[in-house]
mmCIF file of C-alpha atoms in Angstrom:
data_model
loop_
_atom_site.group_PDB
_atom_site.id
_atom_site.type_symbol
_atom_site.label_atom_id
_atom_site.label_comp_id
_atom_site.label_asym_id
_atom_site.label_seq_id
_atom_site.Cartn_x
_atom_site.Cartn_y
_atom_site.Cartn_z
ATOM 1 C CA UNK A 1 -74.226 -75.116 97.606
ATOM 2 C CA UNK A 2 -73.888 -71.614 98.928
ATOM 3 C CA UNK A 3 -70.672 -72.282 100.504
ATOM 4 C CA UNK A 4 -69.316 -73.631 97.377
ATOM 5 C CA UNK A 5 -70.209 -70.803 95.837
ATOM 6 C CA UNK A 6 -68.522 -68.535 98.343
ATOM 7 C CA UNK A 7 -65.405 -70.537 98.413
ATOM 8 C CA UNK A 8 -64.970 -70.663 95.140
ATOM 9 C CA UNK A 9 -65.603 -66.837 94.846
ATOM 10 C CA UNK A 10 -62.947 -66.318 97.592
ATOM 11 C CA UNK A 11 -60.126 -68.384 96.097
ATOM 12 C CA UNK A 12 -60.354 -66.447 92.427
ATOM 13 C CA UNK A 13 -60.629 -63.540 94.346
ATOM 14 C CA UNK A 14 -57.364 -63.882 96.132
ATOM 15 C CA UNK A 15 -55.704 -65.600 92.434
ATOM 16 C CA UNK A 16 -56.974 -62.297 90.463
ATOM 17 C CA UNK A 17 -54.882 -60.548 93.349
ATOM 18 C CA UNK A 18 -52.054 -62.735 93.462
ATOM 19 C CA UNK A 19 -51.793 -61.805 89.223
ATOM 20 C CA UNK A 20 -52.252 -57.900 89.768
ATOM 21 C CA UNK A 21 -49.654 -57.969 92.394
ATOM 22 C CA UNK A 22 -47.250 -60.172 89.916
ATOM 23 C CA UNK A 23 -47.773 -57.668 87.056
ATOM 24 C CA UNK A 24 -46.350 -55.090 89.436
ATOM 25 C CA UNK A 25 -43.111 -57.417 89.972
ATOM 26 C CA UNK A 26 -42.570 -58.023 86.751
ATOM 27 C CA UNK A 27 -42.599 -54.460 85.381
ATOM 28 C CA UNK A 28 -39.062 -54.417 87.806
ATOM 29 C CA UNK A 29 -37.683 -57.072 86.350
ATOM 30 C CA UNK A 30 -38.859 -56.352 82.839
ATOM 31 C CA UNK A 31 -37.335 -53.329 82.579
ATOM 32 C CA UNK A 32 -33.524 -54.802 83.203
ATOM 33 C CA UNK A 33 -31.482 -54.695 80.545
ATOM 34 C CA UNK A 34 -28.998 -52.609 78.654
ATOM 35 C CA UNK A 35 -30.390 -50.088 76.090
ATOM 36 C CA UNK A 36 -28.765 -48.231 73.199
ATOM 37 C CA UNK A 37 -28.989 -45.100 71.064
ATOM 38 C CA UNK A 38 -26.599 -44.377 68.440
ATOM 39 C CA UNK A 39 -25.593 -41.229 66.880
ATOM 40 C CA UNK A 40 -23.387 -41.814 63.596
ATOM 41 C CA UNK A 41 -21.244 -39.428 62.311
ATOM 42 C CA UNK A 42 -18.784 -39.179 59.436
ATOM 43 C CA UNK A 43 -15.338 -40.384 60.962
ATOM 44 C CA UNK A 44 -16.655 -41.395 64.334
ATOM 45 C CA UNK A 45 -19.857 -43.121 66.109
ATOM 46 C CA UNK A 46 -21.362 -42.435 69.521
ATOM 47 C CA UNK A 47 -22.496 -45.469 71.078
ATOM 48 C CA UNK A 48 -24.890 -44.276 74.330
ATOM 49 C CA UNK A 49 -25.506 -47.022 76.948
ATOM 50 C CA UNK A 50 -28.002 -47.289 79.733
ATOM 51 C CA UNK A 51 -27.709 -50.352 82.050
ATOM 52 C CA UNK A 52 -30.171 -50.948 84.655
ATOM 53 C CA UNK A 53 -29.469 -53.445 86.950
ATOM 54 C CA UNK A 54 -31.189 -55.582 90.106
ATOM 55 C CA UNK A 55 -31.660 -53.307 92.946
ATOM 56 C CA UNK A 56 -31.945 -49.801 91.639
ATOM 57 C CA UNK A 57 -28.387 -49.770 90.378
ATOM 58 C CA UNK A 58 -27.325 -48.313 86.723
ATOM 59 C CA UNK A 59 -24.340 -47.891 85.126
ATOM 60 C CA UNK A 60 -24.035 -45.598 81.904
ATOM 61 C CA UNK A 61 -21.863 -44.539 79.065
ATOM 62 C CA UNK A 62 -20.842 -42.963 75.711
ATOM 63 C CA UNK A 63 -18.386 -45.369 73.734
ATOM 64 C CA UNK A 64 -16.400 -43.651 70.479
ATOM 65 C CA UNK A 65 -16.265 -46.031 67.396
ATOM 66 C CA UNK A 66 -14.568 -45.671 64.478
ATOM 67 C CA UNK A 67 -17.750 -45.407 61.668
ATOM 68 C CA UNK A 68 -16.106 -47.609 59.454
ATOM 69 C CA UNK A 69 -14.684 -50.372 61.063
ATOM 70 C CA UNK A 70 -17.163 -50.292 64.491
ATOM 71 C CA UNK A 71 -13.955 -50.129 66.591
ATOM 72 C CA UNK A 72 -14.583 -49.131 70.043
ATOM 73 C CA UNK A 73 -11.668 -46.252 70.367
ATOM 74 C CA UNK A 74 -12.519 -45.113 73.608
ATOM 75 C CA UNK A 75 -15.047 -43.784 76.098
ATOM 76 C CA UNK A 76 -16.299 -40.262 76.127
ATOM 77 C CA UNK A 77 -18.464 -40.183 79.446
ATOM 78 C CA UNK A 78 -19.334 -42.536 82.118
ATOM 79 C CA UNK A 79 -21.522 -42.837 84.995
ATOM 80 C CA UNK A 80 -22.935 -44.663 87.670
ATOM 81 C CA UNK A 81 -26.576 -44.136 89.418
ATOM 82 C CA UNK A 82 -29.611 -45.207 90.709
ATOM 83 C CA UNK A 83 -33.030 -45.551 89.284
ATOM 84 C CA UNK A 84 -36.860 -45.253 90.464
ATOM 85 C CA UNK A 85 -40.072 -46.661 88.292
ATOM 86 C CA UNK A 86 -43.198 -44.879 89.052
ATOM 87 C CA UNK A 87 -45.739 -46.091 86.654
ATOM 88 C CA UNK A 88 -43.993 -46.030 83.068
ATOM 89 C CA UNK A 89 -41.540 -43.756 83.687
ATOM 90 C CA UNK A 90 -37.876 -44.317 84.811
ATOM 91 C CA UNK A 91 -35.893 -41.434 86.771
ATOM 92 C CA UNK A 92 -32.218 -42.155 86.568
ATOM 93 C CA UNK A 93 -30.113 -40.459 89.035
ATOM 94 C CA UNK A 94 -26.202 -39.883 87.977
ATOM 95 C CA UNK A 95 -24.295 -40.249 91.259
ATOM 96 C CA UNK A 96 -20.963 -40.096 89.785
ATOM 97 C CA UNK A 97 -20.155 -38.882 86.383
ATOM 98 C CA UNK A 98 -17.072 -38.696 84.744
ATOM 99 C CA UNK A 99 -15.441 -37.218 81.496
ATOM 100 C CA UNK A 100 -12.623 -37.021 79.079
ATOM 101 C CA UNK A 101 -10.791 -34.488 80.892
ATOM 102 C CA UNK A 102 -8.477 -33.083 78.064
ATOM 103 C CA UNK A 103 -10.160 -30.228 75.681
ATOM 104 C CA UNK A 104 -10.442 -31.430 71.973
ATOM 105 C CA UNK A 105 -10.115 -35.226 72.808
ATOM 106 C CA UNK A 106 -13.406 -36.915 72.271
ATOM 107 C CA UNK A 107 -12.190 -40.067 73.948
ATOM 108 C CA UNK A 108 -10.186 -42.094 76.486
ATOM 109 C CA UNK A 109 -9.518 -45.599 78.157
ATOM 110 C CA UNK A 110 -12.370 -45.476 81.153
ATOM 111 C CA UNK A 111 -9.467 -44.909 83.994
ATOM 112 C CA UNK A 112 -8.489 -41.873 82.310
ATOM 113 C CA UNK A 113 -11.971 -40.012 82.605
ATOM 114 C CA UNK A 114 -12.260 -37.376 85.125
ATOM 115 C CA UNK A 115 -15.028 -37.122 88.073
ATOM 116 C CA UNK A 116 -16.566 -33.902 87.438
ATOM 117 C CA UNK A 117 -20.047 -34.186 89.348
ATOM 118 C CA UNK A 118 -21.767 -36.124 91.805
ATOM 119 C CA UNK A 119 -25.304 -36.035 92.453
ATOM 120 C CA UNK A 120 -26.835 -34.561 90.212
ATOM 121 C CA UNK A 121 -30.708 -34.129 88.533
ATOM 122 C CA UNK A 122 -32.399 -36.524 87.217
ATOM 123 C CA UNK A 123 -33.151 -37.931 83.586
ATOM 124 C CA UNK A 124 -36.400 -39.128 83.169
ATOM 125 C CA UNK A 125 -37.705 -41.749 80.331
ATOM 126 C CA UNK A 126 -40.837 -43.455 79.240
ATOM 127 C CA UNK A 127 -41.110 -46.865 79.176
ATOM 128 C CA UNK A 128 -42.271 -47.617 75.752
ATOM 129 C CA UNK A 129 -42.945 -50.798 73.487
ATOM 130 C CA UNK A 130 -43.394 -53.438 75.938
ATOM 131 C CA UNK A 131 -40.155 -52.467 77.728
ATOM 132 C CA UNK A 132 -38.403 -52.530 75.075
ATOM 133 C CA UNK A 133 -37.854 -48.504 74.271
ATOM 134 C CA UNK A 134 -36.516 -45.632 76.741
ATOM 135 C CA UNK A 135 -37.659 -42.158 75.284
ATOM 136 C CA UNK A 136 -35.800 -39.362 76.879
ATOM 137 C CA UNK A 137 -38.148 -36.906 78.140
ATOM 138 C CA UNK A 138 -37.411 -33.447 77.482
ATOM 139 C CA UNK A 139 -37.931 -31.304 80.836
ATOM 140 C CA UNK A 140 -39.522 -28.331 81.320
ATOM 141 C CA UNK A 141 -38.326 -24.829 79.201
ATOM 142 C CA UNK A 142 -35.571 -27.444 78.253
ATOM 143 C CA UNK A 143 -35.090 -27.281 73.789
ATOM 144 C CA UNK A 144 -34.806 -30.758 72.751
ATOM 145 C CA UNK A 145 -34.482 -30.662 68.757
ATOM 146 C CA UNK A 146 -34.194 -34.675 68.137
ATOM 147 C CA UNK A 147 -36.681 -37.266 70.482
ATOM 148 C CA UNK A 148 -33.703 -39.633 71.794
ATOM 149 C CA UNK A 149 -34.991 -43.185 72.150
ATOM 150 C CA UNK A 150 -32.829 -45.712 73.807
ATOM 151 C CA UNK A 151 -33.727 -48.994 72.290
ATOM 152 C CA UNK A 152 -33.187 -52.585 74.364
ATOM 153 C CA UNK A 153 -30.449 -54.742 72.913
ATOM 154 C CA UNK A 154 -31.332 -58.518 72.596
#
């Protein structure tokens, strides 16, 4: 009886493990996904993307639409990055950014934008609503008027 007892201790010992290691996985995999805040305007719309992929990877970027019609004129920025998850907060790393590289133009075709840094800081979010929010947070002696959330699209 005591061995049955001990053996059956044992095996939900090592399933209650085997389900606090999974949560850990799937917080990586939950978080994939692209995400989206919007700033509207009168003539035009500023469509913000973050895109974390498998393996650390994100891509990034700020698409120009026409208000009215939701036309996609153009793209004002663009990057490409890494990311890191330590408990619920993401750190995005921009290794290559890139720009409309004409002043006055808000936007251009994507092949057009110029590379004007590599390696920079990093942004950091909170992971928010069941993985389902991104809310910029604001760093340190930093003035952030507006709390930017980047919302997950479906």
């Amino acid at each position: 009886m005591k061995l049955n007892s001990l053996y059956f201790l044992l095996l939900g010992s090592v399933l209650f493990s085997c389900i606090e290691e999974k949560k850990e996985l799937d917080a990586n995999v939950a978080v994939l996904g692209k995400y989206v805040f919007e700033i509207k305007g009168s003539s035009f719309d500023l469509i913000n993307s973050i895109d974390l992929k498998p393996g650390g990877n994100v891509v990034g970027s700020g698409i120009i639409q026409n208000s009215e019609e939701s036309e996609d004129l153009g793209f004002n920025y663009y990057f490409t990055g890494t990311y890191t998850i330590e408990e619920d907060v993401i750190s995005i790393f921009q290794e290559s950014y890139f720009q409309v590289g004409e002043a006055g133009k808000l936007f251009d075709n994507r092949d057009q934008l110029v590379l004007v840094q590599t390696r920079s800081a990093s942004s950091d979010y909170l992971i928010q609503s069941n993985f389902t929010e991104l809310h910029y947070i604001c760093p340190p002696n930093a003035i952030c008027l507006d709390e930017t959330i980047f919302v997950k699209e479906k």
